[in-house]
């Protein structure tokens, strides 16, 4: 066993003394040592209940003959960090999570690990770590939150962001907003729509590193605890078989993830994370692969924020196994890909419920003939930009508009709420990319303000930052190269005409090459917004969004 390095032989007497001091028995130390990586804290709604999930996972490990040892990671709540300086740290925390797990696992020679996770950057950071340390691993999330109810409608966190704009436009009173706030998030769990947290928890299931139900079983249910116990049992089985994460998350697993992601109309952030996960696995990941997959994958689900169904509805309809089963009818899923819960991923969905035709459309009667995500290219974004096309109104799929340029999210939100933005405008928010942000902030406040002001079907938003999974409308993010790397978005001026063709995947700045060249000659970059601490180091090492915003040492 790998853990023998710290517990066997005369030379390891000091290590055994330290282990004894914590009350471990000889029998426990003779068993495999299993890391239980728990991101619980009292700050994040998706994490506040994770001690219970971790305890269940440890029970499963003990039942299967292992000795669990728990340690923690940080976790940032994107919703709480949204639309202020805290959001600079959100994406950047993904690297800290992966690094901290690597440090703990390698320093203490664990034999295997269970990852207890939830929320936006924590799940991908843990998946990156699993591939980096490459010991037998099973992931279990804390599960999604129940939707709230307000004025006889289902609501969630994104409803409150939209509510801010609705109050500004006069469509909602302040008292109604207060009432909405009290009802939107009724309990623990990751926010109730197909936002980044839930999309990544679902994709962990698709990629085979988590068990069926990981993405959709509710946080408050006893079934979630049973899933965690089973994760503890399964990690011991995978240890016995010697099955490693790099054998599970292969190119075929990543293609399966992209397929389900586009069928769900999931968060645009997943492309950042899948690219980073592929990098840790040593797998080539080209953005064009998403367009290839999306062009042949019908969109089967329209979930919040694009529609009215929530994750709880998807779970009742059969969850991710039901989605995969439907996709497999057209051979869009590679069922031979391995999984931690079975020999192959096909076993996850073989006996799943059939599509109900409401929450999960049948593959011959999809919402859309193509998937919910697309990569756009053009002279404004030579390395690509991403859009959740499944959440874009039909009239905005091909449009032309006048640029209104802002160098920060705050400037743009202020302009939107003060009625500066008019139908037909294209809001440009730049210097919010991985380097320029730094940290590539989410623009949910801006897109929600547009929605609340009734402009989401008339105004496009383009940024080198990114969007929350709770975003809807013609929101185009991850524009690469970013402004801080002297990408073309840096030279856009107020009044320029922007051509958007989402159907044909084009994004163009309608000026001549000569004009572009002249503007580049006169371009002066602003001083860094944050030039100290971790983010100073991060901004020097982080790569383009087109590469997953991974860190590279120059």
PDB file of C-alpha atoms in Angstrom, residues 44 139 145 179 207 223 253 328 338 397 525:
ATOM      1  CA  UNK A  44     -21.463  28.609   1.469  1.00  0.00           C
ATOM      2  CA  UNK A 139     -16.364  12.079  -5.896  1.00  0.00           C
ATOM      3  CA  UNK A 145     -30.933  22.968  -3.321  1.00  0.00           C
ATOM      4  CA  UNK A 179     -40.195  38.805  -0.016  1.00  0.00           C
ATOM      5  CA  UNK A 207     -17.237  11.269 -16.790  1.00  0.00           C
ATOM      6  CA  UNK A 223     -30.735   9.296  -0.450  1.00  0.00           C
ATOM      7  CA  UNK A 253     -15.200  10.501 -21.144  1.00  0.00           C
ATOM      8  CA  UNK A 328     -27.475   6.685 -26.583  1.00  0.00           C
ATOM      9  CA  UNK A 338     -15.111   3.249 -17.621  1.00  0.00           C
ATOM     10  CA  UNK A 397     -29.193  34.543 -32.783  1.00  0.00           C
ATOM     11  CA  UNK A 525      -3.110  49.058 -21.393  1.00  0.00           C
TER      12      UNK A 525
END
